mmCIF file of C-alpha atoms in Angstrom:
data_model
loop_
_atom_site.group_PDB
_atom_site.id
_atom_site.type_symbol
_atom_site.label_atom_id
_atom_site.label_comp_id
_atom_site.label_asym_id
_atom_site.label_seq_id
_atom_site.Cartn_x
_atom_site.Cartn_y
_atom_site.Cartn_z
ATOM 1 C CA UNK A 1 -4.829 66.443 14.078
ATOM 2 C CA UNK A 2 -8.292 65.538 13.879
ATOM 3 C CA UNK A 3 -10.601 65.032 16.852
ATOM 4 C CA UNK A 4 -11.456 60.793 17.517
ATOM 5 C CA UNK A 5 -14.946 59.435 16.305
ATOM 6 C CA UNK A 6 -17.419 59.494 18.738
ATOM 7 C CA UNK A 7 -18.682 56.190 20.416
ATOM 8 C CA UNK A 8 -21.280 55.042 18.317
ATOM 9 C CA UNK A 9 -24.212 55.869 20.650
ATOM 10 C CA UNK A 10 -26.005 52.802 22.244
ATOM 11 C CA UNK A 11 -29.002 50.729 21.222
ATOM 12 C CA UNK A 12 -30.141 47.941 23.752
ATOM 13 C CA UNK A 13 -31.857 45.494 22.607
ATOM 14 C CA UNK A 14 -31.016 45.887 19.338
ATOM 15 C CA UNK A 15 -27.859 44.411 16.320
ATOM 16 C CA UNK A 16 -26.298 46.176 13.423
ATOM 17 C CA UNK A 17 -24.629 44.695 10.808
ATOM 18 C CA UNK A 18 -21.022 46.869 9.857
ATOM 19 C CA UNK A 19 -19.634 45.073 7.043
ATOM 20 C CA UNK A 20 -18.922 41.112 6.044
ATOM 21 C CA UNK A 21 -20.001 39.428 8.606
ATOM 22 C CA UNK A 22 -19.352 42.108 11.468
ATOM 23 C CA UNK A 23 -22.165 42.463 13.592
ATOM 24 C CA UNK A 24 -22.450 45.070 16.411
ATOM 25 C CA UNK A 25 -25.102 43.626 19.570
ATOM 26 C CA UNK A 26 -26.197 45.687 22.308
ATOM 27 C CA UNK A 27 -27.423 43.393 25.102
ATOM 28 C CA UNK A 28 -28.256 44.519 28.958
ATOM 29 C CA UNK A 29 -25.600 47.356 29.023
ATOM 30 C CA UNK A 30 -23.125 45.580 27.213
ATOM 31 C CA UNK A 31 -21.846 46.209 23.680
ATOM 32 C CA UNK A 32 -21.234 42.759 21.948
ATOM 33 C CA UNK A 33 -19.032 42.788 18.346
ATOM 34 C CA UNK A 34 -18.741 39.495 16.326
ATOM 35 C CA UNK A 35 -16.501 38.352 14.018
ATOM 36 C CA UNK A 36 -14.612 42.016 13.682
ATOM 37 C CA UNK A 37 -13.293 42.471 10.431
ATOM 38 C CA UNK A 38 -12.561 46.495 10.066
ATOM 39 C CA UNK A 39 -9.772 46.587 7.079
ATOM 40 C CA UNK A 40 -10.221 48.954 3.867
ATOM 41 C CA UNK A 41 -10.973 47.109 0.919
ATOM 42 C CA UNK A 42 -7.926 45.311 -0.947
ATOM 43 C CA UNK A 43 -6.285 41.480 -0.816
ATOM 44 C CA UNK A 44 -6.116 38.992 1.958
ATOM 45 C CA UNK A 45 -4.019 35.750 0.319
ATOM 46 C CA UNK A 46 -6.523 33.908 -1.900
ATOM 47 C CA UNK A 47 -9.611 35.835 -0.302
ATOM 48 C CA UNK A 48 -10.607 39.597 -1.761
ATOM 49 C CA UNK A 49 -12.680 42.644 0.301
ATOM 50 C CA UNK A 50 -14.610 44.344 -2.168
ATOM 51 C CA UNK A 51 -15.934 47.141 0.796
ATOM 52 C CA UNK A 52 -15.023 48.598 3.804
ATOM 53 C CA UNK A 53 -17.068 48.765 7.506
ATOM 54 C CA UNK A 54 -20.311 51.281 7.287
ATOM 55 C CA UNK A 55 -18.627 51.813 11.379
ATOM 56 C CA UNK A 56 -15.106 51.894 12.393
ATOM 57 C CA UNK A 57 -13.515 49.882 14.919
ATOM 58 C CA UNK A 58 -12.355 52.971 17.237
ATOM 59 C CA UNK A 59 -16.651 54.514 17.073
ATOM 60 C CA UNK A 60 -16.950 50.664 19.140
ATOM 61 C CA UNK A 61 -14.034 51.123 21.618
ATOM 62 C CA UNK A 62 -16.530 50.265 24.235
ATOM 63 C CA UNK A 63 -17.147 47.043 23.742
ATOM 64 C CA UNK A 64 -17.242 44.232 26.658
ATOM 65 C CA UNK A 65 -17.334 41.430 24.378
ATOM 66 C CA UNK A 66 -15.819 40.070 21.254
ATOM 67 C CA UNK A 67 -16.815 37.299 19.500
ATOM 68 C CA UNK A 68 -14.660 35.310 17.132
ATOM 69 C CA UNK A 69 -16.427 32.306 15.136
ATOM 70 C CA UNK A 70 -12.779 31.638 13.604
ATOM 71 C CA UNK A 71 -9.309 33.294 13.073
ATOM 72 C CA UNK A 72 -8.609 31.120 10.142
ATOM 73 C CA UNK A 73 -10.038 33.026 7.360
ATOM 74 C CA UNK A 74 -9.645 37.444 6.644
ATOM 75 C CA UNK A 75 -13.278 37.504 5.452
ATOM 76 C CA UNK A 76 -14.476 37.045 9.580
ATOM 77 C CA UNK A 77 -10.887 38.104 11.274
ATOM 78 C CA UNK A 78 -8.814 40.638 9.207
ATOM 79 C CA UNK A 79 -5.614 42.502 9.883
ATOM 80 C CA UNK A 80 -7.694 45.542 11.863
ATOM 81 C CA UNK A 81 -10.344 43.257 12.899
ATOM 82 C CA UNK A 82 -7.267 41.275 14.453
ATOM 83 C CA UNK A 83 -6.032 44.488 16.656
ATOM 84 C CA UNK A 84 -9.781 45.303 18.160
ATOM 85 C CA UNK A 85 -10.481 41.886 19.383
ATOM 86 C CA UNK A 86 -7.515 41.800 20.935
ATOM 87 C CA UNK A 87 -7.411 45.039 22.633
ATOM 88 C CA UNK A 88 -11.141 44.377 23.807
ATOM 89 C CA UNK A 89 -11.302 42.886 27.583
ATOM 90 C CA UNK A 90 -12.606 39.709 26.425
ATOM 91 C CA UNK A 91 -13.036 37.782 23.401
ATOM 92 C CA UNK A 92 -14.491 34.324 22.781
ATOM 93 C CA UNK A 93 -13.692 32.135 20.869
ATOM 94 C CA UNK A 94 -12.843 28.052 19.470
ATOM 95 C CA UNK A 95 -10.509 26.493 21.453
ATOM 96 C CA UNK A 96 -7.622 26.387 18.827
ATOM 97 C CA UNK A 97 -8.004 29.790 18.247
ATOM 98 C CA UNK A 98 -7.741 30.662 21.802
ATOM 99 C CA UNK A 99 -4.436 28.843 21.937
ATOM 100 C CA UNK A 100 -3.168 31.243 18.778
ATOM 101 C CA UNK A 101 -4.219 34.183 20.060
ATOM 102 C CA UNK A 102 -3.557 34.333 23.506
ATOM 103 C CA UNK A 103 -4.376 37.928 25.335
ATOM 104 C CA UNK A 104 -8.367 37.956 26.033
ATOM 105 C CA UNK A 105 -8.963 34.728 24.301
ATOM 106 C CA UNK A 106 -10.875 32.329 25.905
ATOM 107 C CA UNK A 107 -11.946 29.134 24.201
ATOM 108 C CA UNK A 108 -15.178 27.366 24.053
ATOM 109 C CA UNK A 109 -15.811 23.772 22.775
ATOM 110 C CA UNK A 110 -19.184 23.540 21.656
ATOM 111 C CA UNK A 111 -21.937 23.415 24.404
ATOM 112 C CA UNK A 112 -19.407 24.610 26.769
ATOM 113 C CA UNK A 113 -20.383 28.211 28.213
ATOM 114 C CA UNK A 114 -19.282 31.296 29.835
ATOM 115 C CA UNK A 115 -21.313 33.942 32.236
ATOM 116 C CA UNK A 116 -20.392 37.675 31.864
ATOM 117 C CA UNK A 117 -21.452 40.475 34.280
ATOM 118 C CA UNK A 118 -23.758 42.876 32.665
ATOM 119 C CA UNK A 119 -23.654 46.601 33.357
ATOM 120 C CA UNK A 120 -27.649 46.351 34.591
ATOM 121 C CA UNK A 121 -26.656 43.830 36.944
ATOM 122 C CA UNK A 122 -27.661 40.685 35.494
ATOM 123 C CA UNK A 123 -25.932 38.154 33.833
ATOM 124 C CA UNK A 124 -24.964 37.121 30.458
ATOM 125 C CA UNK A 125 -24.978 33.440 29.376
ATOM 126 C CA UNK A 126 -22.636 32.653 26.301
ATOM 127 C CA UNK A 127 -23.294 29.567 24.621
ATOM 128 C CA UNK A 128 -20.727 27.948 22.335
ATOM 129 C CA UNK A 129 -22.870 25.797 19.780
ATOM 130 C CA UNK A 130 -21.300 23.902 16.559
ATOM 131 C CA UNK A 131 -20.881 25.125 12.719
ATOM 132 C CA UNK A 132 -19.906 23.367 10.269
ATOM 133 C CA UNK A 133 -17.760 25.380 7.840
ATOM 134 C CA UNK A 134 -18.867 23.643 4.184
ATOM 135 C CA UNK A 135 -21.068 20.636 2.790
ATOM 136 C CA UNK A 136 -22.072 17.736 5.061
ATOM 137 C CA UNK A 137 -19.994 15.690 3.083
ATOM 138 C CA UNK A 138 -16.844 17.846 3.161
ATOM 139 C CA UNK A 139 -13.862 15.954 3.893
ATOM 140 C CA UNK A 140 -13.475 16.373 7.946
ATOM 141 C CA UNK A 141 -9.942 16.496 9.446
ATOM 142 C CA UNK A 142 -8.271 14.545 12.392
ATOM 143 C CA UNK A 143 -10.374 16.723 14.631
ATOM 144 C CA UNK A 144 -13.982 16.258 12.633
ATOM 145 C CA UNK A 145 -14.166 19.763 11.552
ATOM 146 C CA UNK A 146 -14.733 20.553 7.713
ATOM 147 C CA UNK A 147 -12.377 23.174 6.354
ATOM 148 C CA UNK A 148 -11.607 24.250 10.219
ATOM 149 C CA UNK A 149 -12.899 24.655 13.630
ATOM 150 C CA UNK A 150 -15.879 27.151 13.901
ATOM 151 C CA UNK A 151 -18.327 27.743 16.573
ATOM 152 C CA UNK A 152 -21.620 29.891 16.753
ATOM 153 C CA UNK A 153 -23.057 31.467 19.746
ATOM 154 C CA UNK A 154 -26.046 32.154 21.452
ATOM 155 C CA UNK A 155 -26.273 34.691 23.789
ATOM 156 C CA UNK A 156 -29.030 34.708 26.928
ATOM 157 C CA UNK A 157 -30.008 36.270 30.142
ATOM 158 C CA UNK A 158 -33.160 37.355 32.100
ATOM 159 C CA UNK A 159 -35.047 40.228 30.282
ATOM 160 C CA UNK A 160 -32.779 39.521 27.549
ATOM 161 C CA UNK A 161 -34.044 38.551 24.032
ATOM 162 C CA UNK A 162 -32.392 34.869 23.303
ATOM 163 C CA UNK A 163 -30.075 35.715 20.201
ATOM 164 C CA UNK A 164 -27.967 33.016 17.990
ATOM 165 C CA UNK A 165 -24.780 34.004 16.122
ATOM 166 C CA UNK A 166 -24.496 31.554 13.474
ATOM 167 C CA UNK A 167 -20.842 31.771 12.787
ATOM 168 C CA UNK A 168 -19.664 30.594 9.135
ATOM 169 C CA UNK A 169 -22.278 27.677 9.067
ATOM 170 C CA UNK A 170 -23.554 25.802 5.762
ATOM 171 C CA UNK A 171 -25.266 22.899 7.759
ATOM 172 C CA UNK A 172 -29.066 22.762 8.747
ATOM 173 C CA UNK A 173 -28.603 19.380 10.450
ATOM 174 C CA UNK A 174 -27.005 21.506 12.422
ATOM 175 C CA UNK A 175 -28.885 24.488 12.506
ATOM 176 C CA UNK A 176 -31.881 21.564 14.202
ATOM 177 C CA UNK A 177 -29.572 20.268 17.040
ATOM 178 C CA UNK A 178 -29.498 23.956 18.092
ATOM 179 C CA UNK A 179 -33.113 24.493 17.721
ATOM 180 C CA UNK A 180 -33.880 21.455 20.039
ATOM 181 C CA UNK A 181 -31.185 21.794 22.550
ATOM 182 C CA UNK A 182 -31.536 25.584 22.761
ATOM 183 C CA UNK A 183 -35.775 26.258 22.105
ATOM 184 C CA UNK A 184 -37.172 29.684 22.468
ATOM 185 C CA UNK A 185 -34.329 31.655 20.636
ATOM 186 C CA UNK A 186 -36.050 34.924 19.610
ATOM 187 C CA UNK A 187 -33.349 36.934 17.269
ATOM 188 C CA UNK A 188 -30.877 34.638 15.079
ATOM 189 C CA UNK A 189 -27.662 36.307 13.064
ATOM 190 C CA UNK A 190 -27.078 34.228 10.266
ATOM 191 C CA UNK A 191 -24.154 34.093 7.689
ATOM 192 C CA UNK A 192 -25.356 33.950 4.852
ATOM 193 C CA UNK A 193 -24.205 35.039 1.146
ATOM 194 C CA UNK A 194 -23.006 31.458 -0.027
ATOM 195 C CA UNK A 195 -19.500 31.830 0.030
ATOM 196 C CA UNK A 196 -17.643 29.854 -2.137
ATOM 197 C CA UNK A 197 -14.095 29.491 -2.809
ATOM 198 C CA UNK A 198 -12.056 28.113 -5.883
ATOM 199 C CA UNK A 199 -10.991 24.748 -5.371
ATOM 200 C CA UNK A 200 -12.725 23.922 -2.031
ATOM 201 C CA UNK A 201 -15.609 21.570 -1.589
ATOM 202 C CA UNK A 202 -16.833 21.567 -5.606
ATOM 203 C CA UNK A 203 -16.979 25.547 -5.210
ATOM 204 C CA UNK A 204 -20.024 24.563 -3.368
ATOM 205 C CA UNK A 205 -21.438 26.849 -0.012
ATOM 206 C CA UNK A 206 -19.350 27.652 2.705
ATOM 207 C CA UNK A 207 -22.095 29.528 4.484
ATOM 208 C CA UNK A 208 -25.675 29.394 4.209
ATOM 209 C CA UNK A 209 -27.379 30.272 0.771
ATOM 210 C CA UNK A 210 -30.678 32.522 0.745
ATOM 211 C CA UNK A 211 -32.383 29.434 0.002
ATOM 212 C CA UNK A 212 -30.904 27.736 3.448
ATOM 213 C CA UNK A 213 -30.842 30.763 5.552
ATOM 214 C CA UNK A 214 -34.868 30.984 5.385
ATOM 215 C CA UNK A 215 -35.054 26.950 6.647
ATOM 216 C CA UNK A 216 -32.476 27.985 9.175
ATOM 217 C CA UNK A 217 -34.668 30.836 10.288
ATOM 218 C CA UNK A 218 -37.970 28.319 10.433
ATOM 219 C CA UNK A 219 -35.938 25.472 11.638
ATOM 220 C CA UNK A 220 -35.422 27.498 14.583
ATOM 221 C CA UNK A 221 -38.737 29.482 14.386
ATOM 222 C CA UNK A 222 -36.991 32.736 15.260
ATOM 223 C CA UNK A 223 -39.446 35.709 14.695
ATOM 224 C CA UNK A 224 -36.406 37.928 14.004
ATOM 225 C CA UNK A 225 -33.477 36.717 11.458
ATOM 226 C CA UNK A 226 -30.764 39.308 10.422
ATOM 227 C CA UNK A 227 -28.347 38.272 7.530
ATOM 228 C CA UNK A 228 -24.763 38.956 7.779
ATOM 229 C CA UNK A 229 -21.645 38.293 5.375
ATOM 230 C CA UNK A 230 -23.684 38.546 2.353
ATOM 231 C CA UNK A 231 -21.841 41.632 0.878
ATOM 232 C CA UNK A 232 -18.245 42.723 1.154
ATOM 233 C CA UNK A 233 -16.008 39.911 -0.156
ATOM 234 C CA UNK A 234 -15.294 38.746 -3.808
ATOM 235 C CA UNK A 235 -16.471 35.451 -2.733
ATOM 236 C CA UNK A 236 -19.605 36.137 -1.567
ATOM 237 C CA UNK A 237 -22.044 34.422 -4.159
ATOM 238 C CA UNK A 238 -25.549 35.721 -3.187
ATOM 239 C CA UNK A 239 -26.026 39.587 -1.659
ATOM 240 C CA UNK A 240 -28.935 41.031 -0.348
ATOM 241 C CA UNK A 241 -31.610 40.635 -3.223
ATOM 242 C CA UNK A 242 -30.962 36.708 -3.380
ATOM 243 C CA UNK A 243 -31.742 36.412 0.514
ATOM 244 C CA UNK A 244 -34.959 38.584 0.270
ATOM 245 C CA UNK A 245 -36.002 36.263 -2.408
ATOM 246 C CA UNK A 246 -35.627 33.053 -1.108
ATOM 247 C CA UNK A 247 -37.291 34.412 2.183
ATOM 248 C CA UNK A 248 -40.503 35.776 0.082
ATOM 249 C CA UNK A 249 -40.632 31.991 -1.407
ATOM 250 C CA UNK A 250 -40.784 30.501 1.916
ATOM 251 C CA UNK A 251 -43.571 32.605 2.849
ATOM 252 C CA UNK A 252 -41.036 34.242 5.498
ATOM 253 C CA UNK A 253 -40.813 37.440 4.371
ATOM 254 C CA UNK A 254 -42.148 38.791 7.975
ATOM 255 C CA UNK A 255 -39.274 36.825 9.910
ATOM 256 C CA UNK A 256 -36.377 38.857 8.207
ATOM 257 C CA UNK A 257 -34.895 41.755 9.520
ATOM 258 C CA UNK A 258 -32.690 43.225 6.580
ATOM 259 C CA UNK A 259 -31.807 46.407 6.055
ATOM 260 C CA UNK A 260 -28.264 48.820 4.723
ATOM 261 C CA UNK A 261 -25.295 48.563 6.812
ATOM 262 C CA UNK A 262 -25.148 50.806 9.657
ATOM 263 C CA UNK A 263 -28.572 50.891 10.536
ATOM 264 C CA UNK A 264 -30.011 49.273 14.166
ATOM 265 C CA UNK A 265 -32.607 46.530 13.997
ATOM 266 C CA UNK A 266 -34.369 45.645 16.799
ATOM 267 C CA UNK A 267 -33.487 41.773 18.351
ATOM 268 C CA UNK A 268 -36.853 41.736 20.059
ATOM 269 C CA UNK A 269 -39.420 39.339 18.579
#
């Protein structure tokens, strides 16, 4: 038998995206993974992973904290993605999903929050915020959600750079809420790649575009934005060239943080 992976060795202050939308944060001691989504490429029902995690789920063992945007769809919560969040000592998440997964969950509404120890000694402050899942005009359900319930997050604490975890968001309306309820958020995580699926909303975005990622970034005039879920799944419409683009035509160029898989960017401004 082979030896285990290593940890992956800390970086404070700083996020890597893995794969999809799977995004590794390292925040005052504490290792932070959202939206886990570790399975080898191959079919989930309807939706298709084209590539697997640049860093397994066992080389991130220690993490404190998982975040979960939605359990609804494989592209944020596959099969492995499934087992680490809930073997991790905590994962946050919507309310519904909470109530299917049981274990660590604990459910936010949006604006509702949760405080979490930090290693250092300070304090984390999780902030549930909304997402809406397709167009403005998707049809909502009983519960006013489009497609299903999804929440971002935004993550804060003294001597802590303010970060935002978009979740699977197409809506700058509500991208601006946040921004003016929330000011001063220095690092935002936004999933992007315009994912569109077959028969849904007129094939039109699921997540942000390139095109809506950059207003997203100066909606909320974050000096750092990182793009996630961009590359990985069939149904990903726009990958990394498309974002860089649309951020070069907004003059923004110097606001994204963008780089392969696996590699640590820094969340301070």
């Amino acid at each position: 038998m082979g030896s285990p992976s290593p940890l992956l060795p800390r970086h404070d202050g700083s996020a890597m995206v893995v794969g999809g939308p799977t995004t590794v944060l390292d925040l005052g001691g504490l290792r932070i993974v959202s939206d886990p989504t570790f399975d080898a490429p191959g079919p989930h029902g309807y939706l298709t992973k084209t590539e697997g995690p640049a860093v397994t789920g066992e080389r991130l063992a220690d993490v404190g904290l998982v975040l979960v945007s939605h359990d609804n769809h494989a592209d944020n919560f596959d099969d492995s993605g499934r087992a680490f969040a809930l073997a991790a000592p905590l994962l946050l998440t919507t309310t519904g999903g909470a109530k299917r997964l049981g274990g660590p969950a604990k459910g936010l509404a949006a604006w509702d929050t949760h405080g979490l120890g930090r290693p250092d000694g300070g304090l984390l402050t999780v902030t549930a915020v909304p997402a809406v899942h397709g167009p403005e005009d998707g049809e909502r359900d009983p519960e006013g959600e489009v497609n299903c319930q999804v929440v971002g997050f935004v993550l804060a604490g003294e001597g802590l750079p303010t970060v935002y975890v978009s979740g699977d968001n197409a809506s700058i309306g509500t991208v601006a809420e946040i921004a003016r309820r929330i000011p001063g958020i220095d690092a935002a995580v936004l999933h992007a790649g315009a994912a569109r699926v077959p028969g849904k909303f007129r094939e039109r975005p699921v997540s942000l575009d390139g095109v809506r990622a950059a207003a997203a970034a100066a909606v909320l005039g974050t000096p750092v934005n990182i793009p996630a879920h961009y590359t990985g799944w069939a149904h990903f419409t726009e990958g990394r060239d498309a974002i860089e683009h649309a951020f070069d035509d907004a003059g923004l160029t110097s606001l994204l943080a963008i780089a392969d898989h696996g590699t640590w960017l820094s969340l301070k401004p």
